[in-house]
Tab-separated table of C-alpha atoms and ligand atoms in Angstrom:
chain	number	residue	atom	x	y	z
A	1	MET	CA	57.196	44.191	71.152
A	2	ALA	CA	58.184	42.726	74.477
A	3	THR	CA	61.548	41.025	75.952
A	4	LEU	CA	60.960	37.807	77.622
A	5	ILE	CA	62.913	36.811	80.873
A	6	THR	CA	62.994	33.300	81.741
A	7	GLY	CA	63.831	32.502	85.190
A	8	ALA	CA	61.844	35.638	86.113
A	9	ALA	CA	60.905	34.557	89.614
A	10	GLY	CA	64.599	34.138	90.634
A	11	ARG	CA	67.336	36.251	92.071
A	12	ILE	CA	68.720	37.972	88.706
A	13	GLY	CA	65.173	37.910	87.513
A	14	ALA	CA	63.945	39.967	90.364
A	15	CYS	CA	66.407	42.688	89.652
A	16	LEU	CA	65.939	42.811	85.915
A	17	ARG	CA	62.198	42.846	86.571
A	18	ARG	CA	62.513	45.724	88.413
A	19	GLY	CA	65.339	47.788	86.263
A	20	LEU	CA	64.685	47.085	82.850
A	21	PRO	CA	61.198	48.874	82.633
A	22	GLU	CA	63.186	52.143	84.008
A	23	LEU	CA	64.913	51.740	80.899
A	24	GLY	CA	61.846	51.331	78.645
A	25	HIS	CA	61.804	47.789	78.195
A	26	ARG	CA	58.283	46.271	78.277
A	27	LEU	CA	58.621	42.716	79.978
A	28	ARG	CA	57.154	39.382	79.634
A	29	LEU	CA	57.856	36.729	82.502
A	30	THR	CA	58.231	33.280	82.585
A	31	ASP	CA	59.167	30.842	85.317
A	32	ARG	CA	57.652	27.624	86.966
A	33	ILE	CA	57.219	29.761	90.093
A	34	PRO	CA	54.184	32.144	89.566
A	35	ILE	CA	55.160	35.858	90.389
A	36	GLU	CA	52.928	37.078	92.776
A	37	GLU	CA	52.885	40.660	91.633
A	38	HIS	CA	49.879	42.680	90.528
A	39	GLY	CA	49.719	43.496	86.559
A	40	VAL	CA	52.440	41.561	85.348
A	41	ASP	CA	52.482	39.933	81.733
A	42	GLN	CA	53.257	36.134	82.896
A	43	ILE	CA	53.553	32.700	81.608
A	44	VAL	CA	53.677	30.161	84.260
A	45	GLY	CA	55.410	26.818	83.334
A	46	ASP	CA	58.714	24.919	82.662
A	47	ILE	CA	61.294	25.749	79.979
A	48	THR	CA	61.300	21.936	79.163
A	49	ASP	CA	57.276	22.288	77.922
A	50	PRO	CA	57.457	23.536	73.964
A	51	ALA	CA	54.100	24.703	74.663
A	52	THR	CA	54.837	27.104	77.590
A	53	LEU	CA	57.667	28.430	75.529
A	54	ALA	CA	55.491	28.952	72.313
A	55	ALA	CA	52.706	31.146	74.430
A	56	ALA	CA	55.989	32.844	76.204
A	57	MET	CA	57.554	33.612	72.862
A	58	GLU	CA	54.491	35.336	71.333
A	59	GLY	CA	54.894	39.081	70.204
A	60	VAL	CA	58.554	38.762	71.687
A	61	HIS	CA	61.790	40.449	70.063
A	62	ALA	CA	64.161	39.401	72.648
A	63	VAL	CA	65.011	36.845	75.347
A	64	VAL	CA	67.016	37.120	78.288
A	65	HIS	CA	67.373	33.474	79.483
A	66	LEU	CA	68.094	32.982	83.083
A	67	ALA	CA	66.041	29.733	83.922
A	68	GLY	CA	68.097	26.934	85.206
A	69	ASP	CA	69.840	25.347	87.846
A	70	PRO	CA	72.361	27.837	89.103
A	71	SER	CA	74.178	25.380	91.554
A	72	THR	CA	77.865	24.468	91.054
A	73	SER	CA	77.210	21.179	92.623
A	74	ALA	CA	74.224	20.332	90.675
A	75	SER	CA	73.262	16.668	89.715
A	76	PHE	CA	73.551	15.534	86.242
A	77	GLU	CA	69.856	14.978	86.127
A	78	SER	CA	69.253	18.570	87.001
A	79	VAL	CA	71.515	20.445	84.718
A	80	LEU	CA	70.279	17.827	81.977
A	81	ALA	CA	66.570	18.934	82.475
A	82	ALA	CA	66.987	22.702	83.340
A	83	ASN	CA	70.042	23.551	81.805
A	84	ILE	CA	70.660	21.337	78.704
A	85	GLU	CA	67.150	20.499	77.411
A	86	GLY	CA	65.458	23.615	78.776
A	87	THR	CA	68.288	25.858	77.145
A	88	TYR	CA	67.999	23.881	73.927
A	89	ARG	CA	63.883	24.460	73.751
A	90	VAL	CA	64.314	28.143	74.896
A	91	PHE	CA	66.672	28.682	71.990
A	92	GLU	CA	64.595	26.838	69.598
A	93	ALA	CA	61.141	28.324	70.463
A	94	ALA	CA	62.931	31.676	69.740
A	95	ARG	CA	63.788	30.846	66.389
A	96	SER	CA	60.610	29.356	65.749
A	97	ALA	CA	59.015	32.498	66.885
A	98	GLY	CA	61.114	34.856	64.915
A	99	VAL	CA	62.966	36.304	68.183
A	100	GLU	CA	65.640	38.693	66.884
A	101	ARG	CA	68.008	38.234	69.996
A	102	VAL	CA	69.045	36.045	72.864
A	103	VAL	CA	70.881	37.118	76.017
A	104	PHE	CA	71.894	33.870	77.858
A	105	ALA	CA	73.122	33.682	81.374
A	106	SER	CA	76.382	31.881	81.214
A	107	SER	CA	78.798	31.920	84.037
A	108	ASN	CA	82.833	31.933	85.088
A	109	HIS	CA	82.238	28.224	85.881
A	110	ALA	CA	82.289	27.738	81.889
A	111	ALA	CA	86.120	28.316	82.173
A	112	GLY	CA	86.491	27.824	85.752
A	113	PHE	CA	89.432	25.464	85.609
A	114	THR	CA	91.499	28.173	84.076
A	115	PRO	CA	94.482	29.608	86.284
A	116	ARG	CA	93.162	33.229	86.968
A	117	GLN	CA	95.461	35.839	84.911
A	118	GLU	CA	95.594	39.499	84.607
A	119	SER	CA	92.678	40.688	82.235
A	120	ALA	CA	91.457	37.130	81.420
A	121	PRO	CA	89.775	37.422	77.871
A	122	ALA	CA	86.101	37.177	77.815
A	123	ASP	CA	86.243	34.258	75.260
A	124	THR	CA	88.856	32.251	77.512
A	125	PRO	CA	88.365	28.780	75.996
A	126	ALA	CA	85.982	26.273	77.727
A	127	ARG	CA	87.488	24.506	80.888
A	128	PRO	CA	84.279	23.826	83.212
A	129	ASP	CA	84.508	23.099	86.665
A	130	SER	CA	81.426	21.200	87.399
A	131	LEU	CA	78.715	19.900	85.369
A	132	TYR	CA	76.948	23.010	85.951
A	133	GLY	CA	79.878	24.729	84.197
A	134	VAL	CA	79.743	21.830	81.185
A	135	SER	CA	76.164	23.149	80.832
A	136	LYS	CA	76.941	26.864	80.559
A	137	VAL	CA	79.579	25.817	77.997
A	138	TYR	CA	76.785	23.926	76.004
A	139	GLY	CA	74.518	26.878	76.205
A	140	GLU	CA	77.233	28.963	74.807
A	141	ALA	CA	77.834	26.516	71.829
A	142	LEU	CA	73.865	26.595	71.361
A	143	GLY	CA	74.154	30.383	71.054
A	144	ARG	CA	76.877	30.317	68.734
A	145	TYR	CA	75.068	27.722	66.604
A	146	TYR	CA	71.844	29.548	66.509
A	147	ALA	CA	73.654	32.941	65.685
A	148	ASP	CA	75.798	31.103	62.653
A	149	ARG	CA	72.991	29.134	61.573
A	150	TYR	CA	70.093	31.378	62.066
A	151	GLY	CA	71.288	34.680	62.541
A	152	ILE	CA	69.904	35.463	65.833
A	153	ARG	CA	71.899	38.033	67.796
A	154	VAL	CA	73.091	35.969	70.847
A	155	ALA	CA	75.212	37.278	73.683
A	156	CYS	CA	76.283	34.949	76.407
A	157	LEU	CA	77.055	36.671	79.903
A	158	ARG	CA	80.014	34.982	81.888
A	159	ILE	CA	78.393	36.222	85.062
A	160	GLY	CA	80.910	36.356	88.175
A	161	SER	CA	79.164	36.947	91.501
A	162	PHE	CA	75.812	38.545	91.305
A	163	GLU	CA	74.913	39.576	94.712
A	164	PRO	CA	73.467	42.999	96.810
A	165	ARG	CA	77.093	43.261	97.702
A	166	PRO	CA	80.174	41.222	97.365
A	167	PRO	CA	80.082	38.307	99.874
A	168	ASP	CA	83.630	37.254	100.252
A	169	ALA	CA	87.244	38.194	99.476
A	170	ARG	CA	86.962	36.768	95.957
A	171	ALA	CA	84.005	38.679	95.128
A	172	LEU	CA	86.003	41.977	95.549
A	173	SER	CA	87.318	40.658	91.879
A	174	THR	CA	84.410	39.060	90.643
A	175	TRP	CA	81.477	41.000	91.880
A	176	LEU	CA	78.479	42.124	89.751
A	177	SER	CA	76.273	44.493	91.271
A	178	PRO	CA	72.520	44.552	90.748
A	179	GLY	CA	72.625	47.983	88.927
A	180	ASP	CA	75.512	46.945	86.503
A	181	MET	CA	73.487	43.327	85.707
A	182	VAL	CA	70.772	45.787	84.505
A	183	ARG	CA	73.162	48.052	82.778
A	184	LEU	CA	74.559	44.738	81.036
A	185	ALA	CA	71.308	43.470	80.045
A	186	HIS	CA	70.389	46.612	78.607
A	187	ALA	CA	73.246	46.959	76.393
A	188	CYS	CA	73.180	43.453	75.172
A	189	LEU	CA	69.285	43.982	74.277
A	190	THR	CA	69.959	47.183	72.228
A	191	ALA	CA	73.789	47.022	70.956
A	192	PRO	CA	73.123	47.297	67.060
A	193	GLU	CA	76.436	45.579	66.272
A	194	LEU	CA	75.686	42.330	68.217
A	195	THR	CA	76.074	39.129	66.223
A	196	TYR	CA	77.402	36.812	68.771
A	197	ALA	CA	79.603	37.891	71.846
A	198	LEU	CA	81.072	36.282	75.069
A	199	VAL	CA	81.230	38.907	77.506
A	200	TRP	CA	82.125	38.860	81.621
A	201	GLY	CA	79.295	39.644	83.631
A	202	VAL	CA	81.071	41.439	86.123
A	203	SER	CA	81.169	45.464	87.898
A	204	ALA	CA	84.165	47.715	87.436
A	205	ASN	CA	86.115	46.187	90.053
A	206	THR	CA	89.380	47.749	91.171
A	207	ARG	CA	90.532	44.152	91.701
A	208	GLY	CA	89.078	42.672	89.004
A	209	TRP	CA	91.051	40.148	86.903
A	210	LEU	CA	88.294	40.065	83.993
A	211	ASP	CA	88.546	41.509	80.638
A	212	LEU	CA	85.671	44.338	80.299
A	213	GLU	CA	86.289	45.544	76.913
A	214	PRO	CA	84.060	43.220	75.072
A	215	GLY	CA	81.367	44.269	77.001
A	216	ARG	CA	82.053	48.048	76.658
A	217	ALA	CA	81.975	47.501	73.111
A	218	LEU	CA	78.504	46.424	73.131
A	219	GLY	CA	77.771	49.653	75.330
A	220	TYR	CA	78.138	47.971	78.838
A	221	HIS	CA	79.592	50.712	81.109
A	222	PRO	CA	79.727	49.490	84.628
A	223	GLN	CA	79.241	51.952	87.419
A	224	ASP	CA	80.156	50.009	90.654
A	225	ASP	CA	82.936	48.904	92.060
A	226	ALA	CA	83.491	45.992	95.054
A	227	GLU	CA	86.231	48.383	96.320
A	228	VAL	CA	84.246	50.244	98.643
A	229	TYR	CA	83.464	46.987	100.534
A	230	ALA	CA	87.115	45.883	100.587
A	231	ALA	CA	87.480	46.888	104.315
A	232	GLU	CA	85.185	44.093	105.364
A	233	PHE	CA	87.413	41.523	104.138
A	234	ALA	CA	91.095	40.369	104.598
A	235	GLY	CA	93.258	39.856	101.685
A	236	LEU	CA	93.273	36.593	99.779
A	237	ASP	CA	96.506	34.392	99.909
A	238	PRO	CA	97.637	33.721	95.869
A	239	ALA	CA	97.581	30.046	96.946
A	240	ASP	CA	93.961	29.997	98.045
A	241	PRO	CA	92.008	28.529	95.385
A	242	ASP	CA	89.630	31.522	95.079
A	243	HIS	CA	92.139	33.631	94.128
A	244	ALA	CA	94.255	31.146	91.889
A	245	TRP	CA	91.499	29.774	89.638
A	246	LEU	CA	88.734	31.668	87.659
A	247	GLY	CA	86.286	29.026	89.229
A	248	GLY	CA	87.571	29.854	92.541
A	249	ARG	CA	87.259	26.967	95.133
A	250	THR	CA	84.696	24.990	92.669
A	251	VAL	CA	87.642	23.408	91.231
A	252	GLU	CA	88.304	21.804	94.547
A	253	SER	CA	84.948	20.684	95.302
B	301	NAD	N1	73.447	34.468	90.501
B	301	NAD	C1	74.772	34.395	90.279
B	301	NAD	O1	75.895	34.927	90.781
B	301	NAD	C2	74.968	33.682	88.948
B	301	NAD	C3	76.536	33.637	88.397
B	301	NAD	C4	76.615	33.085	87.123
B	301	NAD	C5	75.643	32.697	86.470
B	301	NAD	N2	74.262	32.677	86.964
B	301	NAD	C6	73.300	32.335	86.102
B	301	NAD	O2	72.016	33.177	86.072
B	301	NAD	C7	70.884	32.500	86.009
B	301	NAD	C8	70.097	33.044	87.126
B	301	NAD	O3	70.592	32.962	88.104
B	301	NAD	P1	69.746	33.210	89.733
B	301	NAD	O4	71.124	33.495	90.731
B	301	NAD	O5	68.767	34.324	89.286
B	301	NAD	O6	69.191	31.813	90.132
B	301	NAD	P2	68.077	31.560	90.663
B	301	NAD	O7	67.872	30.131	91.106
B	301	NAD	O8	67.336	32.676	91.735
B	301	NAD	O9	66.793	31.877	89.417
B	301	NAD	C9	66.706	30.678	88.780
B	301	NAD	C10	65.136	30.739	88.209
B	301	NAD	O10	64.856	29.701	87.115
B	301	NAD	C11	63.685	28.827	87.506
B	301	NAD	N3	63.764	27.700	86.727
B	301	NAD	C12	65.033	26.837	86.987
B	301	NAD	N4	64.402	25.754	86.357
B	301	NAD	C13	63.180	25.853	85.809
B	301	NAD	C14	62.738	25.542	84.722
B	301	NAD	N5	62.978	23.986	84.405
B	301	NAD	N6	61.774	26.075	84.031
B	301	NAD	C15	61.279	27.097	84.544
B	301	NAD	N7	61.882	27.687	85.485
B	301	NAD	C16	62.850	27.281	85.909
B	301	NAD	C17	63.773	29.024	89.034
B	301	NAD	O11	62.187	28.739	89.318
B	301	NAD	C18	64.209	30.071	89.372
B	301	NAD	O12	63.039	31.244	89.710
B	301	NAD	C19	71.117	30.901	86.223
B	301	NAD	O13	71.155	30.468	84.729
B	301	NAD	C20	72.631	30.904	86.618
B	301	NAD	O14	73.151	29.765	86.194
B	301	NAD	C21	73.802	33.386	87.991
């Protein structure tokens, strides 16, 4: 049985395409952009198209749902198509095909208007900081519904800053390294005890302010720490929105 990755042509998709097969996962890929790699099992199409998804879900036991507009400044029209309709279509196609588990790429922006606190719980109540954040709250709610109503095992990853290396001072707290992204997806794809979970998608950052325990309970043991890059950045003023809010400067944009 294969694991389907939606949005597989994107940045996180490229990381998982490389990393998950090394951990024993057989992958099926889908994206509206073709992936120009030899020998990949892929279905090219849009996640708002049920026929594309029905074909993509055949013989699949798990889905990592990444496809969508990833911008905090995305317009309503864009999140409506890709993140709202598309995410519904993905969950519904998964249910219809008998898929056992779905890993959904949510975001810290689902709770961005929460003042920063030490060890913020992974189930920090929804306080979206953008229409993008609203669409991630909606995806988490869909996941909860499909878990409760249909018994699909669902993990929602509130991803911080996925980058090859931390891009700024804030990311010393919110960075998710490529290696830890693979470890997190693998844990959520294999944890036997998963029913429904919200977990932060961040590395083991010395300056982290997000509670990693719910991820650890699923077997996610991050190995990277943004601190090794700390000398590259000046410290953050506590009044700086990047420090003051879970959503960072998005709350003021
Ligand atoms: N990168 C981050 O730091 C970060 C942080 C939090 C959450 N996320 C979430 O993780 C997911 C992946 O992020 P990314 O950085 O890889 O983004 P990305 O833009 O690099 O990749 C998204 C992919 O989805 C595809 N896509 C978009 N709309 C589609 C549609 N309607 N049908 C089919 N394919 C479609 C795009 O072609 C693209 O390849 C997104 O849902 C994003 O919101 C990312």
